[in-house]
Coordinates of C-alpha atoms in Angstrom, one line a residue:
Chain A
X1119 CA 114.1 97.7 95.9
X1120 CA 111.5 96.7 98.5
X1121 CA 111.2 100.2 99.8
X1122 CA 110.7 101.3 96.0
X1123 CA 107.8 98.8 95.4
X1124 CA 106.2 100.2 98.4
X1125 CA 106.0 103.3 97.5
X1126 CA 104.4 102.6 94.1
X1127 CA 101.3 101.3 96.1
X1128 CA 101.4 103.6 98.5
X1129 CA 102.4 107.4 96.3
X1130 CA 99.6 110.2 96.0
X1131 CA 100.2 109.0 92.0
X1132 CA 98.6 105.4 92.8
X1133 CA 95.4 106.0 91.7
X1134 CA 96.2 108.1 88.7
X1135 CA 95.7 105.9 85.0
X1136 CA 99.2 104.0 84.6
X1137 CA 98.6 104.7 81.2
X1138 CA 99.1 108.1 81.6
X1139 CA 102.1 108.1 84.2
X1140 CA 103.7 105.4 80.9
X1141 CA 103.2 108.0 78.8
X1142 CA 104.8 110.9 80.5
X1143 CA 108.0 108.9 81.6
X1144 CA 108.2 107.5 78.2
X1145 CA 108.0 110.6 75.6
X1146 CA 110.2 112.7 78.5
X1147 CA 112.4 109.7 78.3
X1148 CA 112.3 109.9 74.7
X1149 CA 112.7 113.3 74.9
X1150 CA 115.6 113.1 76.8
X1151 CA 117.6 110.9 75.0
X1152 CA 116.8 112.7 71.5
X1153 CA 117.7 115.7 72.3
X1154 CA 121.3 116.1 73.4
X1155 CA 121.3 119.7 75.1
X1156 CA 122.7 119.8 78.8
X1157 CA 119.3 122.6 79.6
X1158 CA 116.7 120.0 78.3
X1159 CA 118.7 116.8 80.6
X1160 CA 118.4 119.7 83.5
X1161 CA 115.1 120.5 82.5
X1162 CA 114.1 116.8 82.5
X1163 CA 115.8 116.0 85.6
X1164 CA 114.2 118.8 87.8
X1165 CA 110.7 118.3 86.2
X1166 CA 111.0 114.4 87.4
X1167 CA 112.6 115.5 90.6
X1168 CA 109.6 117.7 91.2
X1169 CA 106.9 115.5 90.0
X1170 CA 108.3 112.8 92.4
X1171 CA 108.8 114.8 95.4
X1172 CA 105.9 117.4 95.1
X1173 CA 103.6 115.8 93.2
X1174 CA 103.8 112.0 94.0
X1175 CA 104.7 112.9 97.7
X1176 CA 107.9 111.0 97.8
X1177 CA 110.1 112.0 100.6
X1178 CA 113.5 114.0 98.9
X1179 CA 115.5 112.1 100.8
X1180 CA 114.9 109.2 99.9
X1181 CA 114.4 110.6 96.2
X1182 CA 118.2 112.0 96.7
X1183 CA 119.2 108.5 97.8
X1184 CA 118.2 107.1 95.1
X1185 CA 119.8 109.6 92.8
X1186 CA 122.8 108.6 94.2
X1187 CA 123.0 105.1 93.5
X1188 CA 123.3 105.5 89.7
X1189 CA 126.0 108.7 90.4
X1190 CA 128.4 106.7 91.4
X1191 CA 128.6 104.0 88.5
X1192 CA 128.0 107.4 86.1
X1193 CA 131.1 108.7 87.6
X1194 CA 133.0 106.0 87.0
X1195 CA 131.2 105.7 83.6
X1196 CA 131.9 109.3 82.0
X1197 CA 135.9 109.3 83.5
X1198 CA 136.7 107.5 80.4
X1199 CA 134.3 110.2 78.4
X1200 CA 136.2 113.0 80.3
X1201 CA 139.9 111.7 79.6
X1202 CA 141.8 111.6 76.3
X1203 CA 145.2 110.6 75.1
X1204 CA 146.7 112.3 72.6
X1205 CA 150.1 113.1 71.0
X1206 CA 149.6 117.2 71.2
X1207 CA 149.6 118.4 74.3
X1208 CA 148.9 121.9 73.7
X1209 CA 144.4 121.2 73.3
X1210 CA 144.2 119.5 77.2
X1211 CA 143.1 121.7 79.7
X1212 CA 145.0 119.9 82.5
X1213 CA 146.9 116.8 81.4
X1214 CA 150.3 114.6 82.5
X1215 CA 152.7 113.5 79.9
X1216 CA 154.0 110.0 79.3
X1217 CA 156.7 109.0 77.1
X1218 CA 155.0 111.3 74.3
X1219 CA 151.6 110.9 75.1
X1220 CA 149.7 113.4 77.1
X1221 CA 146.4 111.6 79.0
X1222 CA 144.2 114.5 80.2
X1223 CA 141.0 116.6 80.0
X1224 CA 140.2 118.5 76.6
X1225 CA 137.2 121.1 76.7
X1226 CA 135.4 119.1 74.1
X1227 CA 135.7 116.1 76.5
X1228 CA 134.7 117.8 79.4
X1229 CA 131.6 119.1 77.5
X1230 CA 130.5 115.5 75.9
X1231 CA 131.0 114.6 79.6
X1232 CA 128.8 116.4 81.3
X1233 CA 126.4 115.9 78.6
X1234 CA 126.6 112.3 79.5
X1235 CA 126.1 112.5 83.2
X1236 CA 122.9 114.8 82.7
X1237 CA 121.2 112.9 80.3
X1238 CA 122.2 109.7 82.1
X1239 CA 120.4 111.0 85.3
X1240 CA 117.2 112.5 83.3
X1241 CA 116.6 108.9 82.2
X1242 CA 117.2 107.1 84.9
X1243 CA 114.9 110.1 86.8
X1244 CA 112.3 109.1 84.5
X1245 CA 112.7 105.7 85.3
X1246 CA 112.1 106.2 88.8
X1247 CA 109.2 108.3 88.2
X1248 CA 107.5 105.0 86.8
X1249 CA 109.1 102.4 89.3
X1250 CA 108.2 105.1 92.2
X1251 CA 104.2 105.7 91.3
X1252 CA 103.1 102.8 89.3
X1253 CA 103.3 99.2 90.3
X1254 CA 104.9 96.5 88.3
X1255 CA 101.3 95.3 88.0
X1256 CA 100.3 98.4 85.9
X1257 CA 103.4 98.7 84.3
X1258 CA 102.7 95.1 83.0
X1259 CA 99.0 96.0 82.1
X1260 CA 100.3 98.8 80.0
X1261 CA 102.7 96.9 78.3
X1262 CA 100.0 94.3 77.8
X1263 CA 98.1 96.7 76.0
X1264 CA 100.8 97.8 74.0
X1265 CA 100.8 94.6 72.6
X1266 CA 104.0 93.0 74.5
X1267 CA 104.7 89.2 73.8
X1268 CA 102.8 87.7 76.8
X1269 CA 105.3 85.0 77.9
X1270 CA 107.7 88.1 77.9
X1271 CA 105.3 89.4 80.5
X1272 CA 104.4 86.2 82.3
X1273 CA 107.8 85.7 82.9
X1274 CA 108.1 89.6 84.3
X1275 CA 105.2 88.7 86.9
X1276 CA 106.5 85.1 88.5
X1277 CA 109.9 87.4 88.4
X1278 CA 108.4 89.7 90.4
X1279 CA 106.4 88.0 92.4
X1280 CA 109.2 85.3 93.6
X1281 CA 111.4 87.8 94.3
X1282 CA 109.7 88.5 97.2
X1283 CA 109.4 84.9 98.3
X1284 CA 113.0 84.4 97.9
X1285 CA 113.9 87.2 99.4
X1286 CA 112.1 85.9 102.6
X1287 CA 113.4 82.7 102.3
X1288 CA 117.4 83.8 102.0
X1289 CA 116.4 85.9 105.3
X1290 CA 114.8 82.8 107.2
X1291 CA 117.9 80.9 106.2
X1292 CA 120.0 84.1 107.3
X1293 CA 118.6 84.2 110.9
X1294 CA 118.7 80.1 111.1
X1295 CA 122.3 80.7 110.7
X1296 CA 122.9 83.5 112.5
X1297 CA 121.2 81.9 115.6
X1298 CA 123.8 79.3 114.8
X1299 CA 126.6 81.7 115.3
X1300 CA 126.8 80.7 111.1
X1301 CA 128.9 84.6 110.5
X1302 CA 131.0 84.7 114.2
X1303 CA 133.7 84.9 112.3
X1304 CA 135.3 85.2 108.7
X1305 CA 135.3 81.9 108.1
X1306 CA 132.4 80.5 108.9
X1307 CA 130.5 83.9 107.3
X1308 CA 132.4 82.5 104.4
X1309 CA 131.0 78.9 104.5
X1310 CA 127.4 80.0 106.0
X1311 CA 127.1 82.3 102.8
X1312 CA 127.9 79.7 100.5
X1313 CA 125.4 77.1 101.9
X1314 CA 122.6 80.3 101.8
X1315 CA 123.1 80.6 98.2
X1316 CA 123.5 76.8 97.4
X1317 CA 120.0 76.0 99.4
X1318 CA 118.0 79.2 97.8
X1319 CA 119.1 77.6 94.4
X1320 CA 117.4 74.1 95.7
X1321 CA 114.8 75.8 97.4
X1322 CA 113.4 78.0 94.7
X1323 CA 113.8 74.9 92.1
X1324 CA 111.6 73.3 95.2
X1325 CA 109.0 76.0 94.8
X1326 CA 108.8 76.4 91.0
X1327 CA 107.8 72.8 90.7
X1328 CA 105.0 73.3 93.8
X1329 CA 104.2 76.2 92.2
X1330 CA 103.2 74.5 88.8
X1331 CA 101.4 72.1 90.5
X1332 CA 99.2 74.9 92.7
X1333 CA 98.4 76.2 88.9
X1334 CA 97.8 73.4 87.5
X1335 CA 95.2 72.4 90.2
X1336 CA 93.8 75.4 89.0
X1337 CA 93.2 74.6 85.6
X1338 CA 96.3 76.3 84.3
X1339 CA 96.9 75.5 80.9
X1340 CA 99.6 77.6 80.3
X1341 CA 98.5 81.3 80.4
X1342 CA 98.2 83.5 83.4
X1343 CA 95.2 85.2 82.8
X1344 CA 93.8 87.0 85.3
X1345 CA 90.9 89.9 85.6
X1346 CA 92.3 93.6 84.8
X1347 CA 91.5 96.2 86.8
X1348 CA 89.5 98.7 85.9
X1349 CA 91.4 102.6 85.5
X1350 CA 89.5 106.0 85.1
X1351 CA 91.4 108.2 82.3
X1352 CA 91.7 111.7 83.5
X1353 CA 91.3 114.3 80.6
X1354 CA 93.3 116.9 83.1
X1355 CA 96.6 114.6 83.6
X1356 CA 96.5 114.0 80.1
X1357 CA 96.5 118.0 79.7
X1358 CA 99.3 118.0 82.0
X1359 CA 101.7 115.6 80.4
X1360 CA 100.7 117.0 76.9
X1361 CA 101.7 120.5 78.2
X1362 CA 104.7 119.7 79.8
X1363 CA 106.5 117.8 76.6
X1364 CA 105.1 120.5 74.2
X1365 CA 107.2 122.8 76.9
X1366 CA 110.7 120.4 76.9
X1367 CA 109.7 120.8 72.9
X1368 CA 109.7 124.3 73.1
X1369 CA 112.6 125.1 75.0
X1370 CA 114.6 122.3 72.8
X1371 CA 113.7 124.2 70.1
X1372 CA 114.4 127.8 71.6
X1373 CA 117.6 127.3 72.7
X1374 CA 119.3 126.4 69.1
X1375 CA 118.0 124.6 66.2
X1376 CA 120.8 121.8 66.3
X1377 CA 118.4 119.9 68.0
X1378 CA 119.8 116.5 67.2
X1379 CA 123.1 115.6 68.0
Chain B
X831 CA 72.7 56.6 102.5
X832 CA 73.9 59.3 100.6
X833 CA 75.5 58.6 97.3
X834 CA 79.6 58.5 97.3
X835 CA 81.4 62.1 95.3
X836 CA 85.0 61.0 95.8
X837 CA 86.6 57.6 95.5
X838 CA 90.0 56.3 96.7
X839 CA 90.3 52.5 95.1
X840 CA 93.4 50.9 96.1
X841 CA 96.0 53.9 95.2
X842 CA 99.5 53.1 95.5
X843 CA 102.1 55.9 94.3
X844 CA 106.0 55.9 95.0
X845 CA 107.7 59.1 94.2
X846 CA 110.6 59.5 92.1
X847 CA 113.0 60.1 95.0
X848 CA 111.9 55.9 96.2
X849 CA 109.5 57.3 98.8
X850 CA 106.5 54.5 98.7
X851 CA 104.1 57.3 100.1
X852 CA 100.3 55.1 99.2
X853 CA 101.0 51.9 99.7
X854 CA 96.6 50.7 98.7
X855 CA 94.5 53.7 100.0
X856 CA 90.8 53.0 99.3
X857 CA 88.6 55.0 101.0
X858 CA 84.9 56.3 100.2
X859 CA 83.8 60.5 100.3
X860 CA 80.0 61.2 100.7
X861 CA 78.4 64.0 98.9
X862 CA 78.6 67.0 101.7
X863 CA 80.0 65.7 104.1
X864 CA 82.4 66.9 106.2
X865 CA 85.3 64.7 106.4
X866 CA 88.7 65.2 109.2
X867 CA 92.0 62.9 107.7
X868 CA 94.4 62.9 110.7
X869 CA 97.7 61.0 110.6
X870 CA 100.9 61.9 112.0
X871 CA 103.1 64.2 109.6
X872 CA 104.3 61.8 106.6
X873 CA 101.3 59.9 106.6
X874 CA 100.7 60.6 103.1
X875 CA 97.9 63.2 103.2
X876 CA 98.7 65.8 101.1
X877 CA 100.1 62.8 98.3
X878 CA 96.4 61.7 98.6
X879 CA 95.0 64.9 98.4
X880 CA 96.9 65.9 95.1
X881 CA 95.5 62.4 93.4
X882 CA 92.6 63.6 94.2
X883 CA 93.3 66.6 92.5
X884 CA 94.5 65.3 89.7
X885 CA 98.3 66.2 89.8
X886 CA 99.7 63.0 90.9
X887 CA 98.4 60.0 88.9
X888 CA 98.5 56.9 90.9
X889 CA 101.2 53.7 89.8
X890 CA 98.4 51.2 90.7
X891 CA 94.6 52.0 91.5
X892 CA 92.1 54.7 90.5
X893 CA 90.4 57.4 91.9
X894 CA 86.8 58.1 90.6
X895 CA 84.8 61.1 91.0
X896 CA 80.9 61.2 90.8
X897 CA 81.2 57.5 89.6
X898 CA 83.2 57.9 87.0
X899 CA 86.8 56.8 86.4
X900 CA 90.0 59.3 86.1
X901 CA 91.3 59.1 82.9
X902 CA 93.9 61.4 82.7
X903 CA 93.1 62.9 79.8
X904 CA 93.1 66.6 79.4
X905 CA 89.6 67.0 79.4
X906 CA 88.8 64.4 82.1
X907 CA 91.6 66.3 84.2
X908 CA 90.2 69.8 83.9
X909 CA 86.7 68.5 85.1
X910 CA 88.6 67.0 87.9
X911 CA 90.1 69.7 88.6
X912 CA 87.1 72.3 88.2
X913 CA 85.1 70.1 90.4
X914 CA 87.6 69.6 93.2
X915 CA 89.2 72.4 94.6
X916 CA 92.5 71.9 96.6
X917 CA 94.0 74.4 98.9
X918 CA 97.4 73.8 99.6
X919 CA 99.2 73.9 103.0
X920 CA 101.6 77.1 102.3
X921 CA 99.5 79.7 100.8
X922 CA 103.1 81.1 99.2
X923 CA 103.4 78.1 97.2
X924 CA 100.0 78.9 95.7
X925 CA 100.5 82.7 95.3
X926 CA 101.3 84.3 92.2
X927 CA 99.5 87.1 91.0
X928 CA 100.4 90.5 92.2
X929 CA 97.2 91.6 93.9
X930 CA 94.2 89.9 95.7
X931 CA 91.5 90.3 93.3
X932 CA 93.6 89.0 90.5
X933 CA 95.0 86.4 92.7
X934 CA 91.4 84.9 92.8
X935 CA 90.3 85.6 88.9
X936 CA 92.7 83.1 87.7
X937 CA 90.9 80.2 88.5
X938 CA 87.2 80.6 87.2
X939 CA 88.6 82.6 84.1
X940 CA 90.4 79.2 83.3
X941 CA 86.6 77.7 83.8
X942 CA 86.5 79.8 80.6
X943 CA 83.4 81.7 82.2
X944 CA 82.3 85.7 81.0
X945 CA 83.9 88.3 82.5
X946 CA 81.3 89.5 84.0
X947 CA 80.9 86.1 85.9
X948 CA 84.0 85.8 86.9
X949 CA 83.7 89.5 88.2
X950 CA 80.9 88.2 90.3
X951 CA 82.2 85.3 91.4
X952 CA 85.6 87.1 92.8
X953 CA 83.7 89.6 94.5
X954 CA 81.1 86.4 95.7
X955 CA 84.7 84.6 96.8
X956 CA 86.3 87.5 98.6
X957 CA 82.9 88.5 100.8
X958 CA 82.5 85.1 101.8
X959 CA 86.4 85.1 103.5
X960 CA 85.9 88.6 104.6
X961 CA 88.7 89.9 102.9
X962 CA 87.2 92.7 101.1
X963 CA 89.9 95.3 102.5
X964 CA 92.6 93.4 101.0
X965 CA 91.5 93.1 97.5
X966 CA 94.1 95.7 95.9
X967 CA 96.5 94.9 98.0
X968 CA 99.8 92.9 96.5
X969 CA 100.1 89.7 97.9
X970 CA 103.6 89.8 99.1
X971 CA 102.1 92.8 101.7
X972 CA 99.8 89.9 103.4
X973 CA 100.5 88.6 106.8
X974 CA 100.3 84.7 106.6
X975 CA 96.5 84.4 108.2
X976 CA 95.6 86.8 105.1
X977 CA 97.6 84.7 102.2
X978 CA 95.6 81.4 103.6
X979 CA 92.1 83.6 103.5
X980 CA 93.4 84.5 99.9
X981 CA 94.3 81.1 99.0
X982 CA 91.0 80.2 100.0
X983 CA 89.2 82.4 98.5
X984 CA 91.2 81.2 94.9
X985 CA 89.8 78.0 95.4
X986 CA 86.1 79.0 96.6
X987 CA 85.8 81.6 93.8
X988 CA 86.2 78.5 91.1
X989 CA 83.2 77.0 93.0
X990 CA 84.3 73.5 93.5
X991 CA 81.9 70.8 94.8
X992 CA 84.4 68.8 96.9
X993 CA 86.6 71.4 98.7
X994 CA 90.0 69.9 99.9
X995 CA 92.4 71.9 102.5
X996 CA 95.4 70.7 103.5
X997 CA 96.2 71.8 107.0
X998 CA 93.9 74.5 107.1
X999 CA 94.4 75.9 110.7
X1000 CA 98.0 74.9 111.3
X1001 CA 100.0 78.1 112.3
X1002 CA 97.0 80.2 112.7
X1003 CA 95.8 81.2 115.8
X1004 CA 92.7 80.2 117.7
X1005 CA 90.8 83.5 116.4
X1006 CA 91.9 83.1 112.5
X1007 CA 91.7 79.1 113.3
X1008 CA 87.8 79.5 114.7
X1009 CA 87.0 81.8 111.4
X1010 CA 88.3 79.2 108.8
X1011 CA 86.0 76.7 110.8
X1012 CA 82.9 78.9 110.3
X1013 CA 83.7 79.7 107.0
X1014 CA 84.1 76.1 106.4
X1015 CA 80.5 75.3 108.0
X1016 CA 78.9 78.0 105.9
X1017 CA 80.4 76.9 102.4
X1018 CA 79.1 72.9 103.5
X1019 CA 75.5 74.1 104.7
X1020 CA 75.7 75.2 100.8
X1021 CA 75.9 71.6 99.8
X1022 CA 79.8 71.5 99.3
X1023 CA 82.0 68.6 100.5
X1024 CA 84.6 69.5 102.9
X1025 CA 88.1 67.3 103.6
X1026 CA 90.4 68.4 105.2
X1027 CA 94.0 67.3 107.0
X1028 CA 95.0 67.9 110.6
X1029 CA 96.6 67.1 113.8
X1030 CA 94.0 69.1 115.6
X1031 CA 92.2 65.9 117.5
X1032 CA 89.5 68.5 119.0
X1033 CA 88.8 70.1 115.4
X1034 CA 88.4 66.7 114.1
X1035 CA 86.1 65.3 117.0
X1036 CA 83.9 68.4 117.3
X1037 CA 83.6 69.1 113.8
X1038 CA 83.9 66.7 111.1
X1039 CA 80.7 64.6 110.3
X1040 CA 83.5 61.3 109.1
X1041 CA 87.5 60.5 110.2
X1042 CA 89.9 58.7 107.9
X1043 CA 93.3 57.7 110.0
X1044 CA 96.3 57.3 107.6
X1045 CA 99.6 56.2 108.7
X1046 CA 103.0 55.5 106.7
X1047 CA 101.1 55.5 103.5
X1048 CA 97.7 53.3 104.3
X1049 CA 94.1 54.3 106.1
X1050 CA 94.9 52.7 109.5
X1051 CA 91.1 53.6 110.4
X1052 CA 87.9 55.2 109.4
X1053 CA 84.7 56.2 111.3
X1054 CA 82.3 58.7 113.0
X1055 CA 84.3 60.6 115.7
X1056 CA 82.5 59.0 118.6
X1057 CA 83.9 55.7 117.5
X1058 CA 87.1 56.2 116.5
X1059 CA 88.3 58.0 119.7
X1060 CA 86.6 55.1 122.0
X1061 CA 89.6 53.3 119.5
X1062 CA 92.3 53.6 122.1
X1063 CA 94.7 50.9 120.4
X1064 CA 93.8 52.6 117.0
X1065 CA 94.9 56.0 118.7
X1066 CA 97.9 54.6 120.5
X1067 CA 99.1 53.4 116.6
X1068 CA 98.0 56.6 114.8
X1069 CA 99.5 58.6 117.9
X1070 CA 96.9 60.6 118.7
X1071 CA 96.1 62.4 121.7
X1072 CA 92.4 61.8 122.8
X1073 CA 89.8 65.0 122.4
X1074 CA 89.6 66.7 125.6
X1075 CA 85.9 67.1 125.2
X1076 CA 85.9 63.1 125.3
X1077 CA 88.7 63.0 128.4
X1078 CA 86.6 65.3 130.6
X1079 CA 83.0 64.0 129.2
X1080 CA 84.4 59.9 130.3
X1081 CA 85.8 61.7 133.5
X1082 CA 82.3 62.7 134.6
X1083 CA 81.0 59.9 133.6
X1084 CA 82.8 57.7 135.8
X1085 CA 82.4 59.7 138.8
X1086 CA 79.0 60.0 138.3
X1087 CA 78.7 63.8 137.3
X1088 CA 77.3 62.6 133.2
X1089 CA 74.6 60.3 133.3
X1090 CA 76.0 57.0 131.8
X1091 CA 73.7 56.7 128.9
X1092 CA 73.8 60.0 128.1
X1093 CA 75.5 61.1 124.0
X1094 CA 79.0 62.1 124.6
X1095 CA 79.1 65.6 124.1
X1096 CA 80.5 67.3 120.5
X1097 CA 81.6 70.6 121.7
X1098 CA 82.3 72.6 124.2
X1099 CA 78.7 74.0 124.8
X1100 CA 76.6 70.7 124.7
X1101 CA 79.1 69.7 127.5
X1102 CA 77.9 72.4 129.7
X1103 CA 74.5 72.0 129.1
X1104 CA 74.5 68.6 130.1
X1105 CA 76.8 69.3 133.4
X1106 CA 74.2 72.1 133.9
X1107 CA 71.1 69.1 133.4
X1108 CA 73.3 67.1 135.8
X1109 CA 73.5 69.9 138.5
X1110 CA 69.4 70.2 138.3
X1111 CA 69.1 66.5 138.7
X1112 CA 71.8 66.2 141.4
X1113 CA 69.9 68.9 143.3
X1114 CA 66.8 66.6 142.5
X1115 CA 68.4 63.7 144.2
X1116 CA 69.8 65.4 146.8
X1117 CA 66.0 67.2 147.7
X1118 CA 65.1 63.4 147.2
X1119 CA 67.7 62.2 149.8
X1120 CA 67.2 64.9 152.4
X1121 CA 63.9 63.6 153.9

């Protein structure tokens, strides 16, 4: 998470319009979820891979790190896809019989689930192309402009921003304790844990209500508005992304004309 | 006599919780001065210093800015609020935008000022505290001395006229300490009044141009610096350590080093200058005595 939100400001991407980099997660995410063809999820998933990694200068391992957080829930996630139970036996590939019922893998299952698990990981590798190059700030700013409801995106920001302040705090609270010998054994890990979570809760209550008085001596009246930074468009990025949906498009279209699914 | 910005009368507040934390605080601010409140912690500074703000509204008294009575009404409260900037101790409690520059634009764009303005003032803001390589930088990325140069720069960019900082120095060190005191000298040569809360007795004596003592909820003491650390029973009560400047500057005088009539010394330098006078007119005695 943290190492995530320092990339974003720190990725050859950063200064690049977040417009743009909204646009070409979006319609590939778009594209990706439209079209149900195992090439175009591989397609989508290597195009990501590469524009994170070569383009955006994110270390691969860390990029194949990441990749693997989602895997595992998606494994979990497309076992039930995979598996079927059925009376006839005869259509499984590979399956155990129970007391007249067969549970096992058909082809069509299979199929469907490795569908799944591409198109699963193209998303979610066009999700991290966003999170990875552009800032929650931006992201914001373009959703701002997109006409978001603002509280929606007020609420995203103190999100945001507090996360970071509680994280520090559970951590100062961690090392008071641990100084304390609060995790020497199971037991007191047990209880030490409890009071961590029970005095963040008080703590950040603490902080909202400082918080809303800092604002308010600031003549807050109930919008965060602050100064948007100005972004150069680039004609040549645009060019880019244009070029490389018309491309996903293309090949959609080559490989078969059931493009919907 | 210069005419009075920022008026205490009798303010009495209890908080919610049964803390009495003003039991009557009157006290008087002149128009740009510099002004030191020391008091040991729970003294009730920083309740003060958010009635003066406008966030807490007193259970008995008023406060009055630029002669005119708090009213508590929206409007009454915003020009409050415009005109007196508070800085708060812990620069994360004050902290919520994602970078620096937009950090500072809240403020003046709830003045309701241009764009353009507030552009200016921001950029006005983040010169004066020397921050100018932070300003896309996300605030959770700061080191503390940078959040409480950020925080700073929130209030300045709003351009109050009465500037209040609670704790300004505490946890800094000396270097990031001595550069919050410079800035502070330039923004009152530009006519702004400065208070501010600390336990640093040398700060206060060197520095402010007026001292307010609080303790347990009332002003135990007021004065110029030279008189209120000649106070020793008034220190003793407040528990306050004496300025070293005045220690050593007594010291010499008692021995004979300081001339007896001489002004006590209000920093570091004009201490010197007068032990170097001393040396030249020792050596004059002594040339005297030798024959």
């Amino acid at each position: 998470m943290l190492k995530i939100d320092q990339f974003a400001y720190t990725n050859r991407l950063r200064s690049a319009h977040p417009a743009e980099k909204f646009v070409f997660a979006a319609l590939t995410l778009a594209i990706c979820l439209i079209v149900s063809r195992p090439l175009i999820s591989l397609a989508v998933i290597l195009i990501m891979a590469g524009s994170i990694v070569l383009w955006a200068g994110i270390p691969l391992r860390f990029y194949l790190k990441l990749m693997l957080l989602p895997l595992s829930f998606l494994l979990v996630g497309i076992m039930t896809v995979a598996f079927s139970i059925s009376r006839r036996p005869f259509s499984f590939l590979w399956a155990f019989t129970i007391g007249g019922f067969s549970l096992g893998i058909t082809p069509t299952g299979l199929e469907l689930a490795g569908n799944l698990l591409l198109k699963s990981l193209g998303a979610v590798s066009c999700l991290y192309f966003l999170s990875l190059t552009t800032p929650v700030l931006e992201i914001l700013w373009v959703l701002k402009k997109v006409k978001t409801p603002g509280l929606f995106l007020e609420l995203m920001l103190i999100v945001y921003r507090f996360i970071f302040v509680l994280m520090e705090t559970a951590f100062k609270i961690y090392i008071s304790q641990v100084s304390r010998w609060g995790y020497a054994s199971f037991k007191t890990s047990y209880l030490s844990l409890g009071w961590l979570a029970a005095n963040l809760f008080t703590k950040s209550y603490y902080h909202s209500q400082i918080l809303f008085n800092a604002l308010s001596a600031r003549c807050y009246q109930g919008e965060l508005r602050v100064l948007e930074m100005p972004y150069t468009f680039s004609r040549k990025n645009f060019a880019l992304v244009a070029l490389l949906e018309l491309a996903l498009l293309a090949l959609a279209w080559w490989t078969g004309d059931d493009i919907f699914v | 006599m210069s005419e009075v910005i920022l008026e205490a009368l009798g303010i009495e507040f209890t908080y919610p919780d049964g803390t009495r934390a003003l039991k009557g605080v009157s006290l008087r601010i002149f128009k740009g001065k510099k002004i030191a409140i020391l008091g040991p912690n729970g003294a009730g500074k920083t309740t003060l210093f958010l009635h003066f703000n406008g966030i807490l509204r007193p259970d008995r008294g008023k406060i009055r800015f630029n002669g005119q009575d708090v009213s508590y009404k929206h409007a009454s409260l915003l020009d409050l609020r415009k005109n007196v900037g508070l800085v708060f101790q812990d620069p994360d409690t004050q902290l919520f935008a994602g970078n620096v520059f937009q950090e500072i634009s809240f403020g003046p764009l709830n003045l309701g000022l241009s764009k353009q303005e507030v552009w200016r003032r921001v950029e006005e803001a983040i010169s004066a505290t020397e921050i100018e390589g932070l300003k896309d930088k996300p605030t959770h990325f700061l080191s503390y001395g940078q959040k409480k140069r950020v925080a700073l720069a929130a209030i300045l960019a709003m351009q109050p006229r009465v500037l209040i900082c609670d704790e300004p120095t505490a946890w800094l060190d000396s270097r990031q300490a001595l550069r919050i005191v410079d800035l502070f000298q330039k923004i009152n040569q530009q006519g702004v009044t400065i208070i501010f809360s600390t336990h640093d007795v040398d700060l206060a004596y060197s520095w402010a141009d007026y001292i307010f003592i609080m303790k347990e909820g009332a002003v135990i003491g007021e004065g110029v610096p030279e008189e209120i650390f000649k106070d020793e029973a008034l220190l003793k009560e407040a528990e306050l350590n004496k300025p070293w400047l005045l220690d050593v500057a007594q010291f010499l005088k008692k021995k004979g080093y300081l001339a007896e009539r001489a002004p006590l010394p209000k920093t570091k330098e004009e201490l010197l200058r007068s032990l170097a006078g001393a040396d030249i007119a020792c050596s004059n005695n002594r040339l005297r005595a030798v024959p």
